[in-house]
XYZ file of N, CA and C in Angstrom:
771
model
N 0.967 -1.250 -0.185
C -0.047 -0.030 -0.185
C 0.736 1.355 -0.102
N 0.582 2.049 -0.774
C 1.035 3.700 -0.546
C 0.129 4.587 -0.109
N 1.106 5.406 1.193
C 0.096 6.068 1.751
C 0.948 7.346 1.539
N 0.020 8.690 1.471
C 0.719 9.819 1.553
C -0.342 10.577 2.590
N 0.515 10.961 3.641
C -0.252 11.476 4.849
C -0.020 13.067 5.285
N -1.134 13.670 5.255
C -1.019 15.179 5.539
C 0.221 15.705 4.790
N 0.146 15.577 3.583
C 1.124 16.461 2.585
C 1.053 17.734 2.692
N 2.166 18.576 2.659
C 2.190 19.859 2.575
C 3.235 20.346 1.675
N 2.881 21.120 0.509
C 3.787 21.606 -0.335
C 3.747 23.043 -1.059
N 4.628 23.522 -1.010
C 4.452 25.001 -1.365
C 5.585 25.243 -2.348
N 5.357 26.291 -3.472
C 6.266 26.506 -4.377
C 6.681 27.802 -4.059
N 7.857 28.406 -4.438
C 8.483 29.703 -4.102
C 8.017 30.311 -2.813
N 8.129 29.467 -1.695
C 7.888 29.915 -0.462
C 8.614 31.019 -0.076
N 7.907 32.024 0.561
C 8.340 33.286 0.999
C 8.736 34.205 -0.042
N 8.159 34.200 -1.346
C 8.357 35.004 -2.374
C 6.734 35.538 -2.486
N 6.659 36.332 -3.569
C 5.694 37.040 -3.899
C 4.900 35.979 -4.825
N 5.429 35.187 -5.164
C 5.131 34.125 -6.078
C 4.672 32.674 -5.585
N 4.703 32.819 -4.223
C 4.390 31.722 -3.235
C 2.987 31.198 -3.815
N 3.202 29.921 -3.675
C 1.662 29.107 -4.138
C 1.784 27.681 -3.282
N 0.543 27.393 -2.776
C 0.359 26.422 -2.193
C -0.107 25.114 -2.783
N 0.425 24.069 -3.271
C 0.087 23.305 -4.075
C -0.826 22.212 -3.356
N -0.372 21.612 -2.196
C -0.949 20.692 -1.409
C -1.016 21.008 -0.066
N -2.316 21.294 0.841
C -2.352 21.571 2.053
C -3.209 20.482 2.821
N -2.197 19.825 3.484
C -2.958 18.725 4.424
C -3.809 17.547 3.533
N -2.967 17.229 2.380
C -3.404 16.321 1.336
C -3.182 14.958 1.984
N -3.906 13.921 1.766
C -3.736 12.542 2.121
C -4.392 11.680 1.063
N -3.773 10.493 1.154
C -4.481 9.398 0.044
C -3.601 8.071 0.035
N -4.464 7.074 0.127
C -3.988 5.676 0.109
C -4.320 5.025 -1.135
N -3.405 4.160 -1.671
C -3.399 3.533 -2.914
C -3.220 2.235 -2.406
N -4.205 1.517 -2.625
C -4.106 -0.041 -2.170
C -3.211 -0.920 -3.207
N -2.647 -2.196 -2.717
C -1.835 -2.938 -3.850
C -2.807 -3.548 -4.905
N -2.302 -3.348 -6.078
C -3.199 -4.018 -7.174
C -3.992 -2.934 -7.901
N -4.267 -1.808 -7.167
C -5.143 -0.571 -7.735
C -4.473 -0.358 -9.148
N -5.172 0.269 -10.048
C -4.765 0.964 -11.273
C -5.594 2.435 -11.092
N -4.850 3.417 -10.738
C -5.568 4.643 -10.516
C -5.300 5.476 -11.638
N -6.529 5.766 -12.443
C -6.413 7.024 -13.300
C -6.390 8.275 -12.643
N -5.875 9.484 -13.032
C -5.752 10.668 -12.314
C -5.988 11.808 -13.398
N -6.817 12.297 -13.414
C -7.114 13.425 -14.347
C -7.396 14.927 -13.584
N -7.334 16.041 -14.348
C -7.608 17.354 -13.737
C -6.560 18.387 -14.729
N -7.158 19.599 -14.489
C -6.800 20.599 -15.273
C -5.304 21.151 -15.067
N -4.668 21.935 -15.770
C -3.275 22.152 -15.467
C -3.324 22.945 -14.361
N -2.110 22.474 -13.571
C -1.861 22.999 -12.378
C -2.659 22.414 -11.272
N -3.478 21.609 -11.440
C -3.997 20.833 -10.390
C -3.541 20.016 -9.434
N -2.208 19.772 -9.775
C -1.362 19.012 -8.873
C -0.964 17.668 -9.116
N -1.612 17.305 -10.407
C -1.235 15.954 -11.018
C 0.112 15.440 -10.979
N 0.968 15.956 -11.832
C 2.159 15.795 -11.853
C 3.070 16.185 -10.553
N 2.824 17.245 -9.733
C 3.378 17.422 -8.540
C 3.121 16.109 -7.768
N 2.002 15.470 -7.842
C 1.620 14.221 -7.029
C 2.733 13.162 -7.278
N 2.968 12.756 -8.667
C 3.771 11.974 -9.053
C 5.386 12.309 -8.766
N 5.733 13.444 -8.836
C 6.943 14.097 -8.330
C 7.288 13.602 -6.866
N 6.181 13.803 -6.156
C 6.413 13.740 -4.848
C 6.464 12.399 -4.582
N 5.717 11.522 -4.936
C 5.915 9.946 -4.744
C 7.251 9.420 -5.350
N 7.772 9.903 -6.573
C 9.125 9.588 -7.114
C 10.188 10.067 -6.104
N 9.828 11.005 -5.549
C 11.130 11.779 -4.779
C 11.983 12.915 -5.725
N 11.049 13.289 -6.857
C 11.836 14.356 -7.334
C 11.565 15.620 -6.863
N 10.516 16.025 -6.103
C 10.636 17.253 -5.198
C 10.435 17.023 -3.500
N 10.842 17.720 -2.965
C 10.711 17.298 -1.612
C 9.414 17.974 -0.860
N 8.975 17.373 0.107
C 8.026 17.594 0.722
C 8.230 18.843 1.854
N 7.283 19.729 2.186
C 7.662 20.664 3.260
C 7.117 20.115 4.658
N 5.982 19.145 4.468
C 5.715 18.439 5.761
C 4.914 17.127 5.385
N 4.778 16.303 6.084
C 3.844 15.239 5.928
C 4.851 13.929 5.708
N 4.259 12.860 5.183
C 5.338 11.529 4.904
C 4.662 10.714 3.780
N 5.464 9.884 3.470
C 4.742 8.902 2.398
C 5.443 7.725 2.867
N 4.418 6.568 2.728
C 4.893 5.380 3.172
C 4.524 4.090 2.025
N 5.374 3.226 1.931
C 5.232 2.150 1.273
C 5.335 0.812 1.828
N 4.146 0.031 2.008
C 3.903 -0.920 2.918
C 4.181 -0.858 3.969
N 4.245 0.503 4.783
C 4.531 0.723 6.135
C 6.003 1.518 6.304
N 6.581 1.275 5.214
C 8.067 1.899 5.559
C 7.948 3.448 4.947
N 8.730 4.187 5.941
C 8.509 5.462 5.431
C 9.652 5.757 4.325
N 9.037 6.346 3.413
C 10.241 6.732 2.379
C 10.373 8.144 2.010
N 9.832 8.918 3.091
C 9.853 10.528 3.031
C 11.103 11.296 2.460
N 12.047 10.700 3.502
C 13.494 11.153 3.148
C 14.462 10.375 2.159
N 13.918 9.285 1.548
C 14.618 8.339 0.719
C 14.819 9.141 -0.782
N 16.198 9.090 -1.067
C 16.391 9.804 -2.242
C 15.842 9.295 -3.353
N 15.707 9.845 -4.588
C 15.017 9.340 -5.705
C 15.624 8.076 -6.343
N 17.075 8.161 -6.519
C 17.524 6.930 -7.368
C 17.169 5.597 -6.351
N 16.920 5.814 -4.977
C 16.993 4.534 -3.993
C 15.183 4.140 -4.370
N 14.425 5.222 -4.602
C 12.891 4.831 -4.649
C 12.733 4.275 -5.910
N 13.746 4.543 -6.931
C 13.494 3.735 -8.179
C 13.768 2.304 -8.431
N 14.176 2.115 -7.167
C 14.205 0.323 -7.404
C 12.885 -0.036 -6.874
N 12.129 0.441 -6.280
C 10.727 0.103 -6.069
C 9.596 0.750 -7.089
N 9.778 1.672 -7.839
C 9.092 2.399 -8.607
C 9.476 2.677 -9.984
N 8.545 2.079 -10.938
C 9.112 2.462 -12.194
C 8.268 3.650 -12.901
N 8.942 4.450 -13.832
C 8.012 5.657 -14.190
C 8.621 5.822 -15.937
N 7.320 6.038 -16.359
C 7.302 6.229 -17.912
C 6.849 7.720 -18.111
N 7.727 8.568 -18.557
C 7.550 9.919 -18.914
C 6.567 10.197 -20.215
N 6.079 11.436 -20.318
C 5.275 11.816 -21.591
C 6.388 11.994 -22.759
N 7.361 12.304 -22.679
C 8.538 12.480 -23.432
C 9.266 11.104 -23.967
N 8.972 10.405 -25.089
C 9.365 9.148 -24.990
C 11.038 8.932 -24.895
N 11.809 10.273 -25.373
C 13.145 10.359 -25.194
C 13.665 9.930 -23.788
N 12.871 10.302 -22.803
C 13.120 10.365 -21.477
C 13.574 8.687 -20.804
N 12.956 7.915 -21.304
C 13.012 6.386 -20.908
C 13.900 5.631 -21.427
N 14.703 6.072 -22.624
C 15.633 5.309 -23.144
C 16.667 6.237 -23.428
N 18.153 5.532 -23.810
C 19.433 6.297 -24.317
C 19.325 6.166 -25.623
N 19.122 7.282 -26.692
C 19.146 7.173 -27.795
C 20.443 6.655 -28.440
N 21.588 6.885 -27.839
C 23.016 6.714 -28.432
C 23.377 5.329 -28.310
N 22.496 4.391 -27.460
C 22.755 3.172 -27.253
C 21.824 2.065 -28.203
N 22.045 0.892 -28.518
C 21.512 -0.055 -28.901
C 20.253 -0.412 -28.013
N 19.098 -1.255 -28.623
C 18.247 -1.858 -27.903
C 18.825 -2.679 -26.913
N 19.574 -3.413 -27.135
C 20.501 -4.576 -26.542
C 20.959 -3.808 -25.432
N 21.724 -2.899 -25.291
C 22.341 -2.093 -24.333
C 21.223 -1.395 -23.247
N 20.123 -0.926 -23.797
C 19.233 -0.410 -23.094
C 18.320 -1.339 -22.304
N 18.324 -2.626 -22.951
C 17.826 -3.549 -22.118
C 18.334 -4.083 -20.775
N 19.672 -3.998 -21.243
C 20.644 -4.512 -20.155
C 20.720 -3.541 -19.337
N 20.634 -2.249 -19.289
C 20.813 -1.144 -18.239
C 19.343 -1.220 -17.527
N 18.364 -1.605 -18.096
C 17.128 -1.552 -17.269
C 17.007 -3.055 -16.624
N 17.710 -4.126 -17.130
C 17.702 -5.456 -16.341
C 18.729 -5.319 -15.051
N 19.601 -4.394 -15.196
C 20.642 -4.367 -13.920
C 20.257 -2.756 -13.084
N 19.042 -2.238 -13.176
C 18.847 -1.169 -12.274
C 18.780 -1.558 -11.005
N 19.505 -0.834 -10.254
C 19.748 -0.885 -8.896
C 21.100 -2.024 -8.433
N 21.516 -2.469 -9.332
C 22.417 -3.557 -9.112
C 23.790 -2.919 -9.338
N 24.747 -3.517 -8.656
C 26.098 -2.749 -8.856
C 26.816 -3.322 -10.089
N 27.436 -2.498 -11.132
C 28.206 -3.026 -12.195
C 29.488 -3.746 -11.977
N 30.132 -3.265 -11.016
C 31.361 -3.598 -10.653
C 32.399 -3.785 -12.189
N 33.487 -4.460 -12.322
C 34.286 -4.531 -13.356
C 33.810 -5.531 -14.244
N 32.757 -5.542 -14.662
C 32.110 -6.606 -15.586
C 31.640 -5.939 -16.696
N 31.348 -6.877 -17.875
C 30.741 -6.241 -19.026
C 29.341 -5.654 -18.637
N 28.933 -4.620 -19.481
C 27.712 -4.134 -19.156
C 26.677 -4.787 -19.852
N 26.896 -5.627 -20.857
C 25.804 -6.536 -21.389
C 26.109 -8.069 -21.263
N 25.041 -9.080 -20.613
C 25.292 -10.228 -20.186
C 24.825 -11.091 -21.571
N 25.865 -11.668 -22.251
C 25.133 -12.473 -23.701
C 24.456 -13.474 -23.259
N 24.331 -13.873 -21.996
C 23.199 -15.008 -21.708
C 22.073 -14.792 -21.205
N 21.843 -13.412 -21.319
C 20.505 -12.834 -21.203
C 19.959 -12.387 -22.651
N 20.683 -12.497 -23.623
C 20.072 -11.892 -25.040
C 18.713 -12.794 -25.426
N 18.648 -13.958 -25.191
C 17.363 -14.545 -25.552
C 16.434 -14.172 -24.505
N 16.696 -13.710 -23.448
C 15.358 -13.167 -22.508
C 15.123 -11.852 -22.907
N 16.036 -11.287 -23.303
C 15.533 -9.785 -23.891
C 14.912 -9.980 -25.144
N 14.852 -10.950 -26.036
C 14.458 -11.173 -27.210
C 12.944 -11.280 -26.972
N 12.589 -12.108 -25.906
C 11.326 -12.815 -25.499
C 10.448 -11.410 -24.965
N 11.379 -10.679 -24.145
C 10.445 -9.398 -23.500
C 10.096 -8.524 -24.479
N 10.910 -8.215 -25.774
C 10.572 -7.634 -26.772
C 9.439 -8.071 -27.504
N 9.490 -8.860 -27.647
C 8.478 -10.096 -28.773
C 7.297 -9.588 -28.060
N 7.073 -9.645 -26.485
C 5.734 -9.547 -26.009
C 5.326 -7.938 -26.615
N 6.148 -7.276 -26.965
C 5.762 -5.971 -27.327
C 4.838 -5.902 -28.571
N 5.156 -6.810 -29.558
C 4.442 -7.251 -30.909
C 5.103 -6.126 -31.847
N 6.020 -5.646 -31.802
C 6.568 -4.516 -32.760
C 7.624 -4.740 -33.456
N 8.177 -6.102 -33.427
C 9.327 -6.628 -34.178
C 10.861 -6.006 -33.758
N 10.822 -5.476 -32.380
C 12.027 -5.067 -31.881
C 12.811 -6.079 -31.587
N 12.323 -7.600 -31.340
C 13.265 -8.451 -30.924
C 14.287 -8.844 -31.947
N 14.026 -8.476 -33.295
C 14.903 -8.522 -34.292
C 15.899 -7.427 -34.605
N 15.509 -6.528 -33.740
C 16.670 -5.188 -34.009
C 17.276 -4.973 -32.769
N 17.917 -5.897 -32.087
C 18.793 -5.634 -30.841
C 19.918 -4.564 -30.818
N 20.621 -4.825 -32.120
C 21.922 -3.928 -32.403
C 21.459 -2.691 -33.197
N 20.463 -2.277 -33.153
C 19.840 -1.078 -33.776
C 19.845 0.249 -32.555
N 20.534 1.126 -32.906
C 20.218 2.252 -31.825
C 18.980 2.756 -31.578
N 18.632 2.885 -30.386
C 17.283 3.815 -29.872
C 16.943 4.856 -30.500
N 17.802 5.812 -30.665
C 17.642 6.892 -31.492
C 17.024 7.056 -33.031
N 16.916 5.701 -33.469
C 16.309 5.649 -35.034
C 15.034 5.165 -34.810
N 14.568 5.055 -33.755
C 13.278 4.356 -33.470
C 12.008 5.050 -33.400
N 10.895 4.907 -33.764
C 9.799 6.129 -33.752
C 9.389 6.344 -32.264
N 8.391 7.290 -32.088
C 8.386 7.847 -30.645
C 7.527 6.678 -29.917
N 6.591 5.991 -30.829
C 5.888 4.869 -30.255
C 6.801 3.837 -29.928
N 7.596 3.300 -30.383
C 8.621 2.248 -30.403
C 9.402 2.650 -29.024
N 9.908 3.780 -28.822
C 10.689 3.959 -27.864
C 9.849 4.092 -26.612
N 8.441 4.388 -26.846
C 7.846 4.404 -25.465
C 7.233 3.323 -24.981
N 7.274 2.270 -25.907
C 6.765 0.642 -25.843
C 8.062 0.251 -25.091
N 9.299 0.495 -25.402
C 10.582 0.035 -24.992
C 10.655 0.845 -23.428
N 10.323 1.855 -23.374
C 10.251 2.354 -22.160
C 9.286 1.928 -21.023
N 8.246 1.634 -21.480
C 7.211 0.897 -20.592
C 7.818 -0.526 -20.277
N 8.177 -1.154 -21.343
C 8.984 -2.696 -20.675
C 10.109 -2.439 -19.892
N 11.072 -1.405 -20.284
C 12.220 -1.383 -19.315
C 11.968 -1.104 -17.864
N 10.781 -0.235 -17.860
C 10.346 0.362 -16.539
C 9.778 -0.714 -15.524
N 9.529 -1.642 -16.268
C 8.842 -2.941 -15.386
C 9.645 -4.210 -15.260
N 10.745 -4.129 -16.014
C 11.719 -5.265 -15.999
C 12.210 -5.949 -14.765
N 12.650 -4.979 -13.661
C 12.765 -5.269 -12.118
C 11.467 -5.418 -11.594
N 11.669 -6.069 -10.469
C 10.682 -6.343 -9.556
C 10.060 -5.114 -8.881
N 9.564 -4.190 -9.457
C 9.114 -2.824 -8.853
C 7.660 -3.058 -8.122
N 7.606 -2.237 -7.312
C 6.144 -2.229 -6.478
C 5.079 -1.245 -7.222
N 5.436 -0.335 -7.838
C 4.485 0.602 -8.303
C 4.998 1.210 -9.757
N 4.069 1.376 -10.705
C 4.398 2.037 -11.875
C 3.761 3.341 -12.036
N 4.432 4.060 -12.463
C 4.000 5.640 -12.650
C 3.895 6.047 -14.049
N 2.968 6.355 -14.496
C 2.603 6.682 -16.123
C 2.273 7.986 -16.074
N 3.277 9.216 -16.425
C 3.016 10.367 -16.459
C 2.624 11.051 -17.956
N 1.409 11.050 -18.191
C 0.913 11.217 -19.544
C 1.733 10.746 -20.427
N 1.941 9.278 -20.570
C 2.833 8.649 -21.476
C 2.323 8.536 -22.623
N 1.066 8.820 -23.222
C 0.567 8.831 -24.546
C 0.450 9.980 -25.186
N 0.735 11.380 -24.276
C 0.693 12.699 -24.961
C 1.181 13.139 -25.934
N 2.409 12.442 -25.831
C 3.357 13.095 -27.365
C 3.090 12.120 -28.615
N 2.081 11.088 -28.586
C 2.040 10.180 -29.641
C 0.925 10.617 -30.548
N 1.115 10.225 -31.684
C -0.207 10.247 -32.557
C -1.178 9.437 -31.917
N -2.743 9.431 -32.430
C -3.500 8.705 -31.925
C -3.552 7.557 -32.085
N -3.070 6.926 -33.300
C -2.985 5.257 -33.256
C -1.848 4.669 -32.624
N -0.840 5.232 -32.470
C 0.135 4.762 -31.568
C -0.184 4.931 -30.319
N -0.784 5.975 -29.893
C -1.066 5.983 -28.550
C -2.272 4.787 -28.038
N -3.098 4.424 -29.011
C -3.989 3.231 -28.651
C -3.247 2.049 -28.541
N -2.060 1.955 -29.501
C -1.129 0.601 -29.352
C -0.738 0.942 -27.663
N 0.114 2.033 -27.343
C 0.804 2.129 -26.301
C -0.055 1.687 -24.915
N -1.593 2.287 -25.197
C -2.642 1.967 -24.198
C -2.898 0.468 -23.989
N -2.975 -0.176 -25.115
C -3.116 -1.409 -25.173
C -2.174 -2.176 -24.359
N -0.923 -1.982 -24.775
C 0.235 -2.575 -24.164
C 0.262 -2.436 -22.518
N -0.168 -0.850 -22.312
C -0.186 -0.674 -20.919
C -1.032 -1.641 -19.983
N -2.299 -1.959 -20.604
C -3.174 -2.655 -19.924
C -2.691 -3.876 -19.857
N -2.002 -4.666 -20.917
C -1.463 -5.831 -20.829
C -0.358 -6.255 -19.809
N 0.718 -5.168 -20.109
C 1.566 -5.330 -18.803
C 1.127 -5.112 -17.261
N 0.257 -4.166 -17.007
C -0.545 -4.056 -15.844
C -0.864 -5.228 -15.447
N -1.862 -5.987 -16.108
C -2.560 -7.288 -15.907
C -1.675 -8.277 -15.691
N -0.603 -8.690 -16.507
C 0.110 -9.593 -16.265
C 1.171 -9.696 -15.216
N 1.541 -8.457 -14.820
C 2.417 -8.392 -13.856
C 1.833 -7.831 -12.643
N 0.661 -7.739 -12.735
C -0.497 -7.376 -11.387
C 0.453 -6.252 -10.732
N 0.498 -5.189 -11.333
C 1.349 -3.795 -11.046
C 0.377 -3.078 -10.348
N 0.620 -2.253 -9.249
C 0.028 -0.992 -8.798
C 0.376 0.076 -9.356
N -0.615 0.826 -10.113
C -0.269 1.586 -11.020
C -0.920 3.065 -10.878
N -0.360 4.372 -11.178
C -0.803 5.402 -11.056
C -0.696 6.046 -12.279
N -1.779 6.586 -13.107
C -1.663 7.157 -14.518
C -2.170 8.558 -14.612
N -1.508 9.469 -14.679
C -1.845 10.672 -15.255
C -2.228 10.953 -16.582
N -3.462 11.297 -16.897
C -3.551 11.661 -18.297
C -4.697 12.345 -18.616
N -4.600 13.277 -19.895
C -5.604 14.080 -20.337
C -6.577 13.607 -20.970
N -6.566 12.399 -21.408
C -7.305 11.465 -22.425
C -8.490 11.124 -21.504
N -9.466 11.740 -21.379
C -10.630 11.221 -20.558
C -11.318 9.886 -20.987
N -11.158 9.463 -22.272
C -11.533 8.062 -22.656
C -10.739 7.105 -21.936
N -9.260 7.268 -21.808
C -8.323 6.472 -21.479
C -8.809 6.477 -19.719
N -9.057 7.377 -19.259
C -9.133 7.296 -17.728
C -10.583 6.765 -17.472
N -11.441 6.561 -18.138
C -12.700 5.961 -18.150
C -12.481 4.358 -18.476
N -11.732 4.156 -19.478
C -11.700 2.683 -19.855
C -10.700 1.891 -18.996
N -9.746 2.631 -18.437
C -8.442 1.798 -18.060
C -8.690 2.162 -16.720
N -8.163 1.111 -15.684
C -8.003 1.171 -14.370
C -9.325 0.777 -13.593
N -9.297 0.710 -12.475
C -10.300 0.051 -11.430
C -10.488 1.610 -10.401
N -9.774 2.499 -10.525
C -9.963 3.782 -9.413
C -9.800 5.073 -10.442
N -10.551 6.010 -10.288
C -10.756 7.343 -10.839
C -10.245 8.525 -10.053
N -9.571 9.203 -10.095
C -9.139 10.354 -9.117
C -9.194 11.715 -9.966
N -9.966 12.768 -9.663
C -9.899 14.094 -10.446
C -9.318 15.012 -9.409
N -8.201 15.520 -9.828
C -7.569 16.645 -8.838
C -8.067 18.245 -9.227
N -7.820 18.855 -8.282
C -8.171 20.306 -8.734
C -7.778 21.229 -7.235
N -6.775 22.128 -7.760
C -6.006 22.895 -6.423
C -5.807 22.087 -5.412
N -4.990 21.061 -5.994
C -4.028 20.091 -4.877
C -5.087 19.266 -4.026
N -6.471 19.173 -4.371
C -7.372 18.089 -3.597
C -7.999 17.107 -4.694
N -8.376 16.121 -4.281
C -8.978 14.991 -4.724
C -10.787 15.254 -4.766
N -10.995 16.013 -5.726
C -12.456 16.464 -6.009
C -13.664 15.230 -6.272
N -12.839 14.482 -6.566
C -13.463 13.072 -7.229
C -12.706 11.937 -7.040
N -13.169 11.006 -6.482
C -12.431 9.756 -5.963
C -13.291 8.435 -5.978
N -13.388 7.867 -7.217
C -14.362 6.485 -7.279
C -13.613 5.384 -7.522
N -14.033 4.304 -7.340
C -13.275 2.789 -7.478
C -14.426 1.826 -7.691
N -13.986 0.863 -7.757
C -15.056 -0.438 -8.171
C -15.876 -0.211 -9.176
N -17.408 -0.720 -9.027
C -18.324 -0.398 -9.483
C -18.651 0.983 -9.882
N -18.586 1.827 -8.836
C -18.804 3.330 -8.935
C -17.943 4.122 -10.104
N -16.527 3.392 -9.978
C -15.709 3.931 -11.251
C -16.249 3.367 -12.656
N -16.431 2.312 -12.727
C -16.940 1.448 -13.933
C -18.203 2.163 -14.483
N -19.202 2.740 -13.660
C -20.182 3.469 -14.049
C -19.979 4.764 -14.611
N -18.926 5.450 -14.157
C -18.454 7.057 -14.846
C -18.293 6.895 -16.117
N -19.226 7.935 -16.875
C -19.087 8.191 -18.292
C -18.176 9.559 -18.718
N -17.626 9.753 -19.642
C -16.953 10.784 -20.132
C -17.418 12.109 -20.036
N -18.947 12.074 -20.155
C -19.727 13.113 -19.958
C -19.670 13.505 -18.434
N -19.935 12.706 -17.525
C -19.723 12.837 -16.171
C -18.439 13.707 -15.794
N -17.217 13.271 -16.389
C -16.063 14.232 -15.978
C -16.176 15.666 -16.606
N -16.786 15.440 -17.845
C -16.729 16.854 -18.584
C -17.789 18.016 -17.616
N -18.693 17.296 -17.309
C -19.511 18.142 -16.305
C -18.983 18.711 -15.013
N -18.061 17.936 -14.584
C -17.259 18.256 -13.475
C -16.358 19.376 -13.829
N -15.760 19.227 -14.935
C -14.438 20.081 -15.530
C -15.644 21.496 -15.848
N -16.592 21.378 -16.295
C -17.425 22.726 -16.452
C -17.920 23.249 -15.112
N -18.282 22.447 -14.171
C -18.556 22.954 -12.943
C -17.465 23.593 -12.334
N -16.197 23.257 -12.435
C -14.947 23.934 -11.776
C -14.915 25.355 -12.623
N -15.227 25.319 -13.910
C -14.656 26.326 -14.491
C -15.556 27.306 -14.347
N -16.833 27.357 -14.046
C -17.918 28.451 -13.624
C -17.491 28.711 -12.335
N -17.288 27.917 -11.426
C -16.828 28.279 -10.043
C -15.508 29.226 -9.980
N -14.768 28.831 -11.185
C -13.526 29.584 -11.029
C -13.724 31.051 -11.977
N -15.012 31.033 -12.294
C -15.148 32.440 -13.151
C -14.665 32.367 -14.505
N -14.379 31.264 -15.221
C -14.106 31.042 -16.335
C -15.555 30.776 -17.458
């Protein structure tokens, strides 16, 4: 279980640009949940992910994973337990290295390399099987540099690489936003397949309301650092895109837009 307890986060504290993003915010995410997070720009979606991953520090409050306080754990150590796929496909892979080298890096995440070869040839067949799972023919391009691949192929690799080791949480940060509609559909289908087969607890931030409705078993809507909608199970399954749009319109009217 992931717990965020009484989170407090200010940006530009003590200046004329001070902004309170989270004020006594709490949330619990149970093991096996797939949470879709929606909200307008500035609502706290990405800040929430950055706090969980350790990219930005808290002002107060704490974060626990399965009862272990990770509030002050550095980002690189959290990455052993958390896999993250970013909006930009270039952020999840190394373009100047081959597919094989990228796979080897992901396979050895959190392990000491010491004085040995970076690529273990005994693992090549395993990498091919993992890539075959994507259905994109990448298993036959092991020695091709990742930089020449399409955005969709790189994002599929980033998704695979982030889940190769035994992580406890998968963080998806608008991971289809930079892709064309057809490729985005492919990546979302792969996402659902990976999450199901590996039984991953997942948090997905998305601006695509259809994906938020169709994927996952819990839906959270953020606004001004608060969860103004939080439905799971049957209640989540009953939500329609129109319901979320109505909520967006309600917020817009309240804000005077």
